[in-house]
Coordinates of C-alpha atoms and ligand atoms in Angstrom, one line a residue:
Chain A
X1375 CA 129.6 106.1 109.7
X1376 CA 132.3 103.5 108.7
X1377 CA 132.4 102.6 105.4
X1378 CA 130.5 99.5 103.5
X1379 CA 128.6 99.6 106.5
X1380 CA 124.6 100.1 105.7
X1381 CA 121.6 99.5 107.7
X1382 CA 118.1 98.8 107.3
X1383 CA 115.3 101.1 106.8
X1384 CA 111.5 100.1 105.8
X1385 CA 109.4 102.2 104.3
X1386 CA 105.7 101.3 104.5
X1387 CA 103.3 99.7 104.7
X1388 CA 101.6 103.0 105.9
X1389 CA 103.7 105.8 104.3
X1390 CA 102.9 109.5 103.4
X1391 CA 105.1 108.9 100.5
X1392 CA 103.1 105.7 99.4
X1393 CA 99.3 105.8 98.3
X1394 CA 98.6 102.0 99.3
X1395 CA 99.9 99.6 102.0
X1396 CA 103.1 97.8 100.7
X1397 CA 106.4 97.4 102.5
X1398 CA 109.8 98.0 101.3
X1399 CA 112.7 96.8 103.4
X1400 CA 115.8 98.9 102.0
X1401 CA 119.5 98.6 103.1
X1402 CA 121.1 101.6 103.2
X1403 CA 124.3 102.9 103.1
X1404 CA 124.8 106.2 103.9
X1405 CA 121.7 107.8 101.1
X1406 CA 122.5 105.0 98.5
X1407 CA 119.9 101.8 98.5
X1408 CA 121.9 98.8 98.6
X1409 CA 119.3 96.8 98.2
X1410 CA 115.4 95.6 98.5
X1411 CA 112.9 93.7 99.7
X1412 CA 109.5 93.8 98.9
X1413 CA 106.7 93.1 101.5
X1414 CA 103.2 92.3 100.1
X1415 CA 99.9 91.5 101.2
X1416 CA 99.2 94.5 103.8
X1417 CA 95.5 94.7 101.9
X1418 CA 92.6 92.6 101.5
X1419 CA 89.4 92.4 100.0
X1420 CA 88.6 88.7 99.8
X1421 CA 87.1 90.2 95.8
X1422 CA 87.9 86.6 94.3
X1423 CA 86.2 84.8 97.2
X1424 CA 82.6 87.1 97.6
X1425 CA 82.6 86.6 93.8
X1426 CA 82.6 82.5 94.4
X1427 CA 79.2 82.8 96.2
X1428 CA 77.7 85.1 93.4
X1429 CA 76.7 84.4 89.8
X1430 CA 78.1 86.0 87.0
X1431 CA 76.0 88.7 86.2
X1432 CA 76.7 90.0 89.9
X1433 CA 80.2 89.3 89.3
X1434 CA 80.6 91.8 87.0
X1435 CA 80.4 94.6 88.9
X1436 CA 81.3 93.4 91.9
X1437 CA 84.9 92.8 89.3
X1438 CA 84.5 96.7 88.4
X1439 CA 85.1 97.7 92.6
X1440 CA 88.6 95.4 91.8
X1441 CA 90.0 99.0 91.1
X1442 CA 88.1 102.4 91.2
X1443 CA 90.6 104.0 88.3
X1444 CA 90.7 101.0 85.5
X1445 CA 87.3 98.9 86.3
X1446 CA 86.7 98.4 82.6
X1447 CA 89.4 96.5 82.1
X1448 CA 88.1 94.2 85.2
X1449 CA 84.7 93.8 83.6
X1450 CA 85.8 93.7 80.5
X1451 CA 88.3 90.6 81.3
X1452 CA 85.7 88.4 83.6
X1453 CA 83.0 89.0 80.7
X1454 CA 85.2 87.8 78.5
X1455 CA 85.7 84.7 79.8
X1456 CA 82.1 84.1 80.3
X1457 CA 81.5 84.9 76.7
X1458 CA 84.1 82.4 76.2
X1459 CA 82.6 79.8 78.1
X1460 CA 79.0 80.5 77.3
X1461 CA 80.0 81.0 73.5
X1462 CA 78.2 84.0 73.8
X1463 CA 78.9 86.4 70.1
X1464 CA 79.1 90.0 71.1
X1465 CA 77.9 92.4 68.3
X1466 CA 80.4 94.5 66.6
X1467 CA 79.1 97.8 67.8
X1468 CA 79.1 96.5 71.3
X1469 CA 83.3 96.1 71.0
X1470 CA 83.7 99.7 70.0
X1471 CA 81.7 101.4 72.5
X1472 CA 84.0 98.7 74.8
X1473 CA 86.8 100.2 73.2
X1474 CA 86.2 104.0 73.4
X1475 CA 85.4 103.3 77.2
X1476 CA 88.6 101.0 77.8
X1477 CA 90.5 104.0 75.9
X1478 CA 89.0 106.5 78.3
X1479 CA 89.6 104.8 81.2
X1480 CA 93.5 105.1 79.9
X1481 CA 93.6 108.9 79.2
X1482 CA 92.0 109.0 82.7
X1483 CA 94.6 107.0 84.5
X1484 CA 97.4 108.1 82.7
X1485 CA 96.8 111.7 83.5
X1486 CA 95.9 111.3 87.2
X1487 CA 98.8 109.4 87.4
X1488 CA 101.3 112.1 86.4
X1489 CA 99.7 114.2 89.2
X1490 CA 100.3 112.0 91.2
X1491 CA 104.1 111.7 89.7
X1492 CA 104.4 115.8 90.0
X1493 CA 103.0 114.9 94.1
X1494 CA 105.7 112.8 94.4
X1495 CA 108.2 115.1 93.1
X1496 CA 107.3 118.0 94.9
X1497 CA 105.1 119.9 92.0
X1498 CA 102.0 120.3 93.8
X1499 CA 100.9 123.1 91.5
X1500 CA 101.8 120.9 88.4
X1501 CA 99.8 118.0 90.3
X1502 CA 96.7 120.7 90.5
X1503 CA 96.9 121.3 86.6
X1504 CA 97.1 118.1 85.0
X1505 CA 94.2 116.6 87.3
X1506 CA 92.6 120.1 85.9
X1507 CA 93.1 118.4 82.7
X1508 CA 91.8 115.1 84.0
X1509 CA 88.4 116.9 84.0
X1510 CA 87.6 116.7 81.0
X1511 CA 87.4 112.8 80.6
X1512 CA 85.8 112.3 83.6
X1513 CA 82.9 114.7 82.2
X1514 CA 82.4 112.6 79.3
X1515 CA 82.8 109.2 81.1
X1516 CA 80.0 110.8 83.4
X1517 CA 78.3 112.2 80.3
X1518 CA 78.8 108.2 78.1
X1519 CA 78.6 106.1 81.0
X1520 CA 76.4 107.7 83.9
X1521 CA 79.0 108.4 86.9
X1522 CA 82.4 109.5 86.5
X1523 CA 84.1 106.5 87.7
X1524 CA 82.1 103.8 88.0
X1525 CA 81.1 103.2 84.4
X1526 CA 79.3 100.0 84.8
X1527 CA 78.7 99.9 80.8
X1528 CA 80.3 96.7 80.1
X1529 CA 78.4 93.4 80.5
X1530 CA 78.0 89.5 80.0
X1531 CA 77.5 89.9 75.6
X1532 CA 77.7 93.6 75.2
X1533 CA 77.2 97.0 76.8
X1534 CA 75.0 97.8 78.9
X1535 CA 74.5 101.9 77.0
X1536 CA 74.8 102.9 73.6
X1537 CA 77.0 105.8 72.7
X1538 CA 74.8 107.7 69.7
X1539 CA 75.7 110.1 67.1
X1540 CA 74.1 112.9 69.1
X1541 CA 77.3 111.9 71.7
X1542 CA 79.9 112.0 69.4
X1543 CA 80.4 115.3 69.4
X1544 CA 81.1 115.6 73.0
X1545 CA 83.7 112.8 72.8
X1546 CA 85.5 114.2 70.0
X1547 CA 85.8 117.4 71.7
X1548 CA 87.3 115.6 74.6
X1549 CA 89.5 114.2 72.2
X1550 CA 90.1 117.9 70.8
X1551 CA 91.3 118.7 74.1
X1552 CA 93.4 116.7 74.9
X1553 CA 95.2 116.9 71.7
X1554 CA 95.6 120.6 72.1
X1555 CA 96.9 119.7 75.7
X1556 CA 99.6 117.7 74.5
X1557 CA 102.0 119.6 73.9
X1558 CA 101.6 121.6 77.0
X1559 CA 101.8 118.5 79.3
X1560 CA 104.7 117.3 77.1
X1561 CA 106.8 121.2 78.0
X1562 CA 105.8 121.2 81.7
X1563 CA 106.7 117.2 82.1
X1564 CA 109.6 116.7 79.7
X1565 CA 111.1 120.3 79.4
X1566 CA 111.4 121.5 83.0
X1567 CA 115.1 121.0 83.6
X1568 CA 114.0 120.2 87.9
X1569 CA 111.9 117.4 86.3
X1570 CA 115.0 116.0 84.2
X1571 CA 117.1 116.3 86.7
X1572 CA 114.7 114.7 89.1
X1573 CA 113.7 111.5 86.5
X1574 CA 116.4 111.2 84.1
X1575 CA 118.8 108.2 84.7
X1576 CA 116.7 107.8 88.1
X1577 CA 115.2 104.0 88.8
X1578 CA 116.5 102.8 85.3
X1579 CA 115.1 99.3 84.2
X1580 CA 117.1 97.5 81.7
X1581 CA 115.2 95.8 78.9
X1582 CA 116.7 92.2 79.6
X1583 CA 115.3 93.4 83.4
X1584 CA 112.6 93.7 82.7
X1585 CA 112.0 90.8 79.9
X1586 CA 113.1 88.6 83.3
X1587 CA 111.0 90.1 85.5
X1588 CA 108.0 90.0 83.2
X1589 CA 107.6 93.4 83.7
X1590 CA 104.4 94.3 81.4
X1591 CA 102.5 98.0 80.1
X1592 CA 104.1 101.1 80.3
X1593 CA 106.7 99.8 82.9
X1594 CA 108.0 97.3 80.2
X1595 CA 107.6 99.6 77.2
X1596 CA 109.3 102.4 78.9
X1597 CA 112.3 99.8 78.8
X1598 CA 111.5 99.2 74.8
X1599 CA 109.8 96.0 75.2
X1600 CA 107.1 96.1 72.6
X1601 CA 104.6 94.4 74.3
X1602 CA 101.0 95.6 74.5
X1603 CA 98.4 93.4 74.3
X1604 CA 96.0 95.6 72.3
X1605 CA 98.7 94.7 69.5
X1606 CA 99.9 91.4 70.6
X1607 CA 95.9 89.6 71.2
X1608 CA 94.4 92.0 69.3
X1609 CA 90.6 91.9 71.1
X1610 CA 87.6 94.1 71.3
X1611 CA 87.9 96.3 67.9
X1612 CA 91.2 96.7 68.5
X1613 CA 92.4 94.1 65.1
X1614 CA 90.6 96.8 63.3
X1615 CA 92.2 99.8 64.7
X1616 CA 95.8 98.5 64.3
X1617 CA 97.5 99.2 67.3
X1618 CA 101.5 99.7 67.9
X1619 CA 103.0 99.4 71.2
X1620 CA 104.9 102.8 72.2
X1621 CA 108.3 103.4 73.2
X1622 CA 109.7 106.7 74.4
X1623 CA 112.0 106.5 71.2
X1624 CA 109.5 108.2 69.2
X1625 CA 109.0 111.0 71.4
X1626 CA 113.2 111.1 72.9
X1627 CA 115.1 109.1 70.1
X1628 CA 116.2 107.2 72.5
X1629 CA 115.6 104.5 75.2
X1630 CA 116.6 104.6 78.9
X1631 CA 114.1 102.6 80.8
X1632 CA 114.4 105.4 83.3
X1633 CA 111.5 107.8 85.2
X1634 CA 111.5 110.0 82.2
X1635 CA 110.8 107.3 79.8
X1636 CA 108.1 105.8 81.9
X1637 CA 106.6 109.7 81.8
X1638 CA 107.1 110.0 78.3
X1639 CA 105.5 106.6 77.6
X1640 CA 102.2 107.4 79.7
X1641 CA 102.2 110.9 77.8
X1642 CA 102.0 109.6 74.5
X1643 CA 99.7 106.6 75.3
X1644 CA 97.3 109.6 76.0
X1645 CA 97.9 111.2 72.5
X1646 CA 97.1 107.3 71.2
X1647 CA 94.3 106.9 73.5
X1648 CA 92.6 109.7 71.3
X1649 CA 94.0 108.3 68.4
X1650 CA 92.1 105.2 69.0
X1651 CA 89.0 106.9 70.1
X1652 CA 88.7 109.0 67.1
X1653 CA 89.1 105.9 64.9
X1654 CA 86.2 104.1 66.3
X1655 CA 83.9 107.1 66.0
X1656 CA 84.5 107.1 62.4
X1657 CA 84.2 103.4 61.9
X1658 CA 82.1 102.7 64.3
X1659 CA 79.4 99.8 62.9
X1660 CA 75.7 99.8 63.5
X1661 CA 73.6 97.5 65.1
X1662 CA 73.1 95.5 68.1
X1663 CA 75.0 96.7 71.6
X1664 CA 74.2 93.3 73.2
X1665 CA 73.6 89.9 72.6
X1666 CA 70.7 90.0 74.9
X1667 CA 68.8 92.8 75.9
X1668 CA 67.0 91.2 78.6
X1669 CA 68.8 90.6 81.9
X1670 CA 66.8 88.1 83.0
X1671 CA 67.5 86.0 79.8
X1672 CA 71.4 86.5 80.3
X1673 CA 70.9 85.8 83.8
X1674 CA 69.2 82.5 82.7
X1675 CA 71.6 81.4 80.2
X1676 CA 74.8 82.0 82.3
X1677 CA 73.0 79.7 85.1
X1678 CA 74.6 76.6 84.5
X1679 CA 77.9 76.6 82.5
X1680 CA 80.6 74.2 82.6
X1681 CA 84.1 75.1 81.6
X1682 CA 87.3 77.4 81.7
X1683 CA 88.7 80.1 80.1
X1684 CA 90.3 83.9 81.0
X1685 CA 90.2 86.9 79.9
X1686 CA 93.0 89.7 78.8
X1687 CA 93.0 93.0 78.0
X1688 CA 96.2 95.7 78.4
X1689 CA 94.9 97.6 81.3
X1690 CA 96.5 101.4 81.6
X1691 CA 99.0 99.9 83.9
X1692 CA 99.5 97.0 82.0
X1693 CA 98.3 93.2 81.3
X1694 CA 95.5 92.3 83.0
X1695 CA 94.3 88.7 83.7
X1696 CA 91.0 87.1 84.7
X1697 CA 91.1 83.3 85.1
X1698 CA 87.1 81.5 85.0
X1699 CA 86.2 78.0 86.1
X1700 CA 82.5 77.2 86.4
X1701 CA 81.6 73.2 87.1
X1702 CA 77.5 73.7 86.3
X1703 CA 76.3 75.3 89.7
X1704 CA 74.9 79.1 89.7
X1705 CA 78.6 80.2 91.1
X1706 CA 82.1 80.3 89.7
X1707 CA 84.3 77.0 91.4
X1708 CA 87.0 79.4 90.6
X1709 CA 87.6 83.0 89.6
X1710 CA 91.7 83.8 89.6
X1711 CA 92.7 87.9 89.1
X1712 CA 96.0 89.2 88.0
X1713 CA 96.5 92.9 88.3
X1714 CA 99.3 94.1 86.5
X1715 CA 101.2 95.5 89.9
X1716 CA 102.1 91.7 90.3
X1717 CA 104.2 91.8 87.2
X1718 CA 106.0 94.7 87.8
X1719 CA 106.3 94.8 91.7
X1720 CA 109.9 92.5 91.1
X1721 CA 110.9 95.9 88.5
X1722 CA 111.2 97.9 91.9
X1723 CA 114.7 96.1 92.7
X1724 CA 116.7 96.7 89.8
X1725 CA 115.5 100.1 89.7
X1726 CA 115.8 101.1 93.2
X1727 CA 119.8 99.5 93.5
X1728 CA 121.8 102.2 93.7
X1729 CA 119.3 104.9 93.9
X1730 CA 118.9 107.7 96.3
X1731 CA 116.7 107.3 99.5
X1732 CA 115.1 110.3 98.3
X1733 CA 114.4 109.1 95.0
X1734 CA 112.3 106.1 96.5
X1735 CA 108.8 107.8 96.5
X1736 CA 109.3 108.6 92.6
X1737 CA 110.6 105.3 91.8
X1738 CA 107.8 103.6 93.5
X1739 CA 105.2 105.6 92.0
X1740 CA 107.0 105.1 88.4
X1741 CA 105.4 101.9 87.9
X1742 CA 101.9 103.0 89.3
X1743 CA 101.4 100.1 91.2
X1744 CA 97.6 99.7 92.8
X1745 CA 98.4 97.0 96.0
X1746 CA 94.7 96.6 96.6
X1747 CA 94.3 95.3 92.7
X1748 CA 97.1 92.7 93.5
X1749 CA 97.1 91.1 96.8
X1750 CA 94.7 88.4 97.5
X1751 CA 94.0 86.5 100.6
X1752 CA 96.3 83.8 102.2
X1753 CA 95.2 80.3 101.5
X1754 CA 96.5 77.6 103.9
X1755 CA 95.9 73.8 103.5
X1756 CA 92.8 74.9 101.5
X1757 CA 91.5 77.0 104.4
X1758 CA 91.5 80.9 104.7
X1759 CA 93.9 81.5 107.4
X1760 CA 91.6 83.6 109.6
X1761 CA 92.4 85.6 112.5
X1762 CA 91.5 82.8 115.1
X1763 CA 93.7 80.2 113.3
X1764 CA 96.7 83.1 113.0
X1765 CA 96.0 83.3 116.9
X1766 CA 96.1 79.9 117.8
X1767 CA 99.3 79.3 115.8
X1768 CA 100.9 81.8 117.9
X1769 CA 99.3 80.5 121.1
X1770 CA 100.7 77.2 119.7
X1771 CA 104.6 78.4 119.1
X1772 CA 104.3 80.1 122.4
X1773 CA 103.8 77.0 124.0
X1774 CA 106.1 75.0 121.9
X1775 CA 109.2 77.5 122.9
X1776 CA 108.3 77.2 126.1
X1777 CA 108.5 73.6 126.7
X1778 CA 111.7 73.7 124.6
X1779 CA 115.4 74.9 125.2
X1780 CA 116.0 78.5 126.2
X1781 CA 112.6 79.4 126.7
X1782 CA 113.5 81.3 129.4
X1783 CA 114.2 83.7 127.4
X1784 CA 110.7 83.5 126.5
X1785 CA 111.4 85.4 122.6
X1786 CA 112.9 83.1 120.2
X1787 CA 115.0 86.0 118.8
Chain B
X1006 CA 111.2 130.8 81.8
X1007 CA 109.9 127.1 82.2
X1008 CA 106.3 125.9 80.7
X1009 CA 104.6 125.8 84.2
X1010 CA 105.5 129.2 85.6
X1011 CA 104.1 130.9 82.3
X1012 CA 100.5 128.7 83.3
X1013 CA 100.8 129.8 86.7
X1014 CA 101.0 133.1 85.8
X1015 CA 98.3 132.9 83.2
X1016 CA 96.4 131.5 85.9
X1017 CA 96.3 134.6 88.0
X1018 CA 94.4 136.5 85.7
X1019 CA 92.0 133.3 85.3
X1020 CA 88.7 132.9 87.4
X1021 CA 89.2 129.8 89.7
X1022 CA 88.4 126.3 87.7
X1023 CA 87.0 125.2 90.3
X1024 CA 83.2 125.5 90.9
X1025 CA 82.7 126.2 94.8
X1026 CA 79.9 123.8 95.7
X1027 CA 78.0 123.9 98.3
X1028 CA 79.3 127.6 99.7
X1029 CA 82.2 129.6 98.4
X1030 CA 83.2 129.7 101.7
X1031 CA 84.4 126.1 103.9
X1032 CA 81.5 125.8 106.2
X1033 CA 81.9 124.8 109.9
X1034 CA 79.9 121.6 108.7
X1035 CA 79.2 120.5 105.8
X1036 CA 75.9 118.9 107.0
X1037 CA 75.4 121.7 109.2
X1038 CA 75.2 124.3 106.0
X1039 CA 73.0 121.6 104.2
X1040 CA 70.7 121.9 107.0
X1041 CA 70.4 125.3 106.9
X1042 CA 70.3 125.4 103.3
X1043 CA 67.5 123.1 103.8
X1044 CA 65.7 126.0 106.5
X1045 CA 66.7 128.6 103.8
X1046 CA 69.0 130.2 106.3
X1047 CA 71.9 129.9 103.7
X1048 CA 72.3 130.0 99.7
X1049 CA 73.8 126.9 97.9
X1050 CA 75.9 127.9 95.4
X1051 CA 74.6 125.4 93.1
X1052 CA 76.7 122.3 91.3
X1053 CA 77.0 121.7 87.6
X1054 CA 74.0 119.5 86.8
X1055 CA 74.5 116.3 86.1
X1056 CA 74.3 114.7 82.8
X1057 CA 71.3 112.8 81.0
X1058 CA 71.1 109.5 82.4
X1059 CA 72.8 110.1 85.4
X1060 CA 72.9 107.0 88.4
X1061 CA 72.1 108.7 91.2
X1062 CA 70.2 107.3 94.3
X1063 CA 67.8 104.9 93.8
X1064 CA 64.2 105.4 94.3
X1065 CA 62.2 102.7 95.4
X1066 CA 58.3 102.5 94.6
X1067 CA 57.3 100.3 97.3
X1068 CA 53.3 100.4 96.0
X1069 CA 54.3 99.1 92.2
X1070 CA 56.6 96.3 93.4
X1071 CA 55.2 92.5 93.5
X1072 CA 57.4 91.2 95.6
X1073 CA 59.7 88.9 92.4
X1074 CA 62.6 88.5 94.0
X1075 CA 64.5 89.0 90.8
X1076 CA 66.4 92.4 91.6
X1077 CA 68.2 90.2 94.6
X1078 CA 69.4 88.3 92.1
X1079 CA 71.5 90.6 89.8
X1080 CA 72.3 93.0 92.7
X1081 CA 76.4 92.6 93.4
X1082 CA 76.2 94.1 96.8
X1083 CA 73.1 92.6 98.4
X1084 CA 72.1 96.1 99.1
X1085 CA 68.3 94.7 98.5
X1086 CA 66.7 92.2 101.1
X1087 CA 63.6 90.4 100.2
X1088 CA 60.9 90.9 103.1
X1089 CA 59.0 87.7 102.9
X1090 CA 55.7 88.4 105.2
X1091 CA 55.3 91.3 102.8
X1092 CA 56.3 90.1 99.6
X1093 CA 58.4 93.7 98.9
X1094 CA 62.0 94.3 99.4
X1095 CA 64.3 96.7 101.2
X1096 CA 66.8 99.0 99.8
X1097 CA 69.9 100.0 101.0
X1098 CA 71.5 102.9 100.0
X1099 CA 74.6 102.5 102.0
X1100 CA 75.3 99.3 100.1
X1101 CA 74.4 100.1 96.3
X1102 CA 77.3 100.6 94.1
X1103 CA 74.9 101.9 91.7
X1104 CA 75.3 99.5 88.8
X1105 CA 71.8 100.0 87.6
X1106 CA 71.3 95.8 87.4
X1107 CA 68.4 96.2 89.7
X1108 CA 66.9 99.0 87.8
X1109 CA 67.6 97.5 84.5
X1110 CA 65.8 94.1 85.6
X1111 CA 63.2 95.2 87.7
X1112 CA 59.6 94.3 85.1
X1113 CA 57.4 97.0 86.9
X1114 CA 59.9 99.7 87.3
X1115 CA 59.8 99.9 90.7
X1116 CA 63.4 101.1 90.8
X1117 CA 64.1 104.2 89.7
X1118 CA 67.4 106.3 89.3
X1119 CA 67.5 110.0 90.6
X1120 CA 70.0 112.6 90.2
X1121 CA 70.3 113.0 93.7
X1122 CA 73.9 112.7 94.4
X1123 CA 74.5 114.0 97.8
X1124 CA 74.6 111.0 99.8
X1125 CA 77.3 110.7 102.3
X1126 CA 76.4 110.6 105.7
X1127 CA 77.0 109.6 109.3
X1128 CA 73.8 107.5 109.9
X1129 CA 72.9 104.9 108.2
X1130 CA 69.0 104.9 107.5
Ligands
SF4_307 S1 72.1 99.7 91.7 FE1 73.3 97.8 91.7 S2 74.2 97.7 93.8 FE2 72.5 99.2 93.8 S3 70.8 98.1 94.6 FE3 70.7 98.1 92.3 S4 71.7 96.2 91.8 FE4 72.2 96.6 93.9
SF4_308 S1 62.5 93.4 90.7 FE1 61.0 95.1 91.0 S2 59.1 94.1 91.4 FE2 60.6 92.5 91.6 S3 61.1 92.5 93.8 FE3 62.5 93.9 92.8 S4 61.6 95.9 93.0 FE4 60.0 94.4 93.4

């Protein structure tokens, strides 16, 4: 091939190497990227639009099937803004047994998701012993919440289960666990030279990169941007627990905003996750887990509200945002959901320039981006654009090039 | 000698973590083995129970209910249909996300959780 000459390959939307439908349109030159494009919107669920034609209290879990892996911080978000609207208090207790579940569903996520890193490298057997290790939390999120991933514990003013004394010990074995873990997860990740030679300097994202992009969570952190909104807009119990965002400095010394960071950052978020969890055990307040034990009162009282207002909460993959407009009828006028795949989908450029068509499948997976959390349906002139009206558009432009010059052609191409 | 080779080879002298439910062996079928199992023609290996307070399917005590509607109300997935000529409703298993809103409402307890977890299937009813 002549030189400085490259061409284009895409990879997606259905790709062995890719878990969820997205596109990427590379240019190539010889086995460097050149450059990207990103193709979204290959999934919908039409979430935002079934939950315009339900009422809150069925919004809430149809916002926990959002995402199978972090649904707490779905529910969490949407009841927030309820609360907000409603001016609904939620007991203390309520926010730490929100908070050891949100801090589950991170030790969960983190750890499937550097299976799925090890898949992507090639470490099939390293995938099968972390997701060993994954287990464990799914156990006691089964044992707490009632399923293993479903949780369905948070709801509109407090929790839907209490987690007891009798629990604790369970969950502070757990924590045991995973602290005794650590260190080996932290050898077979960060000391295996095929690893390191495989995820250092590979899909680097500089920190002014990703400050532009608005890249957020472990993406942005693994570039030493302190952001993290558990420390930031301290919710939930979190103001009492004192959180600190993490950068791979304290476990490297250093800060690349490469692969290896974003492993290093998810591995210690783990070790923080129990942290956190072990905190609220010990300070965990008595009393109420919900404003309202009756449904049918909470049903009653979020009939007929009138307002705005969102909801945040640092999901394991990063910010995510629930926007909530009700105008006095049953339903929500509007309900707005930002995954936190939309901030960091842009990162994928910068870090894929330059890198190896090989190392696409890593790169992509560094951010663990969830395509189903983030696309939403097209909207046009305030209209869904359904399959008939996508038809007749085409039917249209047919016509349109064939009344026009060099139709004969018949393709516009 | 890298971290993961020493847990592989721990490993080999470790029983599998993995418990082997329903059969230690891959059946033909799945459903086919179930079947039998059912017949007592083959042995389940059995699971690791479930916890306390497990959602499982739902049980639906058609006798208790009076027919209040308010279960359709809080259910996300419209998995239950009011019948009006008999003033009862209609469950569907195929639909329930198992949030436990109908369960939780429901003043007569005509919904009930099980353990029963083995639900997947090609039919619907
Ligand atoms: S458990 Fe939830 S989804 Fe299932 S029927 Fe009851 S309310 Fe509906
Ligand atoms: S809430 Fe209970 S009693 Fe009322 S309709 Fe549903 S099942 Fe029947």
């Amino acid at each position: 091939m002549s030189e400085g000459k490259t061409f284009k390959i895409a990879v997606g939307p259905v790709h062995p190497a890719l878990k969820e439908p997205v596109q990427l349109n590379c240019e190539i030159e010889g086995e460097q990227v050149k450059h990207v494009d990103i193709e979204l919107s290959q999934v919908h669920r039409s979430i935002e639009w079934i939950g315009t034609r339900r009422n809150p209290v069925q919004v809430v879990f149809l916002a926990e099937k959002i995402c199978g892996i972090c649904n707490i911080c779905h529910t969490l978000c949407f009841c927030e803004a309820v609360e907000s609207i409603a001016g609904i208090e939620v007991p203390a207790r309520a926010h730490y047994i929100r908070t050891i579940a949100a801090e589950l569903e991170r030790i969960h996520s983190h750890i499937l998701w550097a299976g799925v890193a090890a898949h992507e490298l090639g470490f099939d057997s390293v995938m099968h012993y972390t997701w060993k290790l994954r287990e464990k939390v799914l156990d006691t999120t089964e044992y707490l919440t009632g399923n293993r991933i479903g949780k369905a514990i948070v709801t509109i003013g407090g929790t839907k289960r209490d987690i007891e004394e009798k629990q604790f010990g369970k969950i502070r074995e757990a924590c045991n666990y995973y602290r005794q873990n650590f260190s080996r997860l932290r050898d077979i990740f960060l000391k295996d030279p095929i690893i390191k030679a495989r995820a250092r300097d590979i899909g680097i994202l500089r920190r002014d990169d990703a400050l532009s992009l608005c890249a957020v969570g472990p993406t942005a952190r693994a570039s030493g941007v302190k952001k993290d909104v558990r420390q930031d807009e301290a919710y939930a119990a979190y103001p009492d627990l004192d959180v600190k965002a993490i950068t791979p400095k304290e476990l490297l010394g250093e800060i690349r905003g490469d692969v290896y960071d974003r492993i290093a950052v998810r591995l210690l978020e783990v070790l923080q996750s129990v942290e956190l969890i072990e905190k609220c055990l010990k300070q965990m307040p008595e009393g109420k887990i919900a404003y309202e034990s009756k449904l049918a009162k909470v049903l009653s009282d979020v009939k007929q509200l009138k307002g705005e207002a969102i909801g945040r909460h640092e999901a394991p993959r990063g910010e995510v945002f629930h926007y909530l407009k009700m105008v006095g009828e049953e339903t929500p006028y509007s309900w707005k959901v930002r995954a936190p795949t939309y901030n960091n989908i842009l990162s994928w450029i910068p870090m894929l320039k330059g890198a190896q068509i090989a190392d696409i499948p890593i790169v992509a997976a560094s951010i663990d981006p969830c395509m189903s959390c983030t696309n939403r349906a097209a909207i046009a002139d305030g209209k869904e654009l359904g399959n008939e009206k996508l038809h007749r558009l085409s039917v249209e432009k047919t016509r349109s090039l064939k009344k026009g010059p060099g139709s004969e052609r018949g393709n516009c191409n | 000698m890298t971290a993961m080779l020493r847990e592989l080879l721990k490993q080999l002298f470790k029983r599998p973590f993995t418990n082997k439910f329903p059969s230690k062996r891959i059946p033909e079928s799945v459903n086919g083995f179930l079947e039998k199992a059912e017949k007592g023609k083959a042995k389940i290996n059995p699971a690791i129970p479930v916890p306390e307070g497990f959602r499982g399917r739902i049980e639906y005590y058609r006798e208790k209910c009076i027919g209040c509607q308010l279960c359709t109300k809080v259910c996300p997935a419209d998995a239950i249909v009011f019948l009006p000529k008999e003033k009862k409703v209609e469950y569907h298993l195929f639909r329930c996300s198992f949030c436990g809103q109908c369960v939780e409402i429901c003043p007569v307890k005509a919904l009930e959780f099980t353990k029963e977890f083995l639900l997947a299937d090609y039919k619907k009813d």
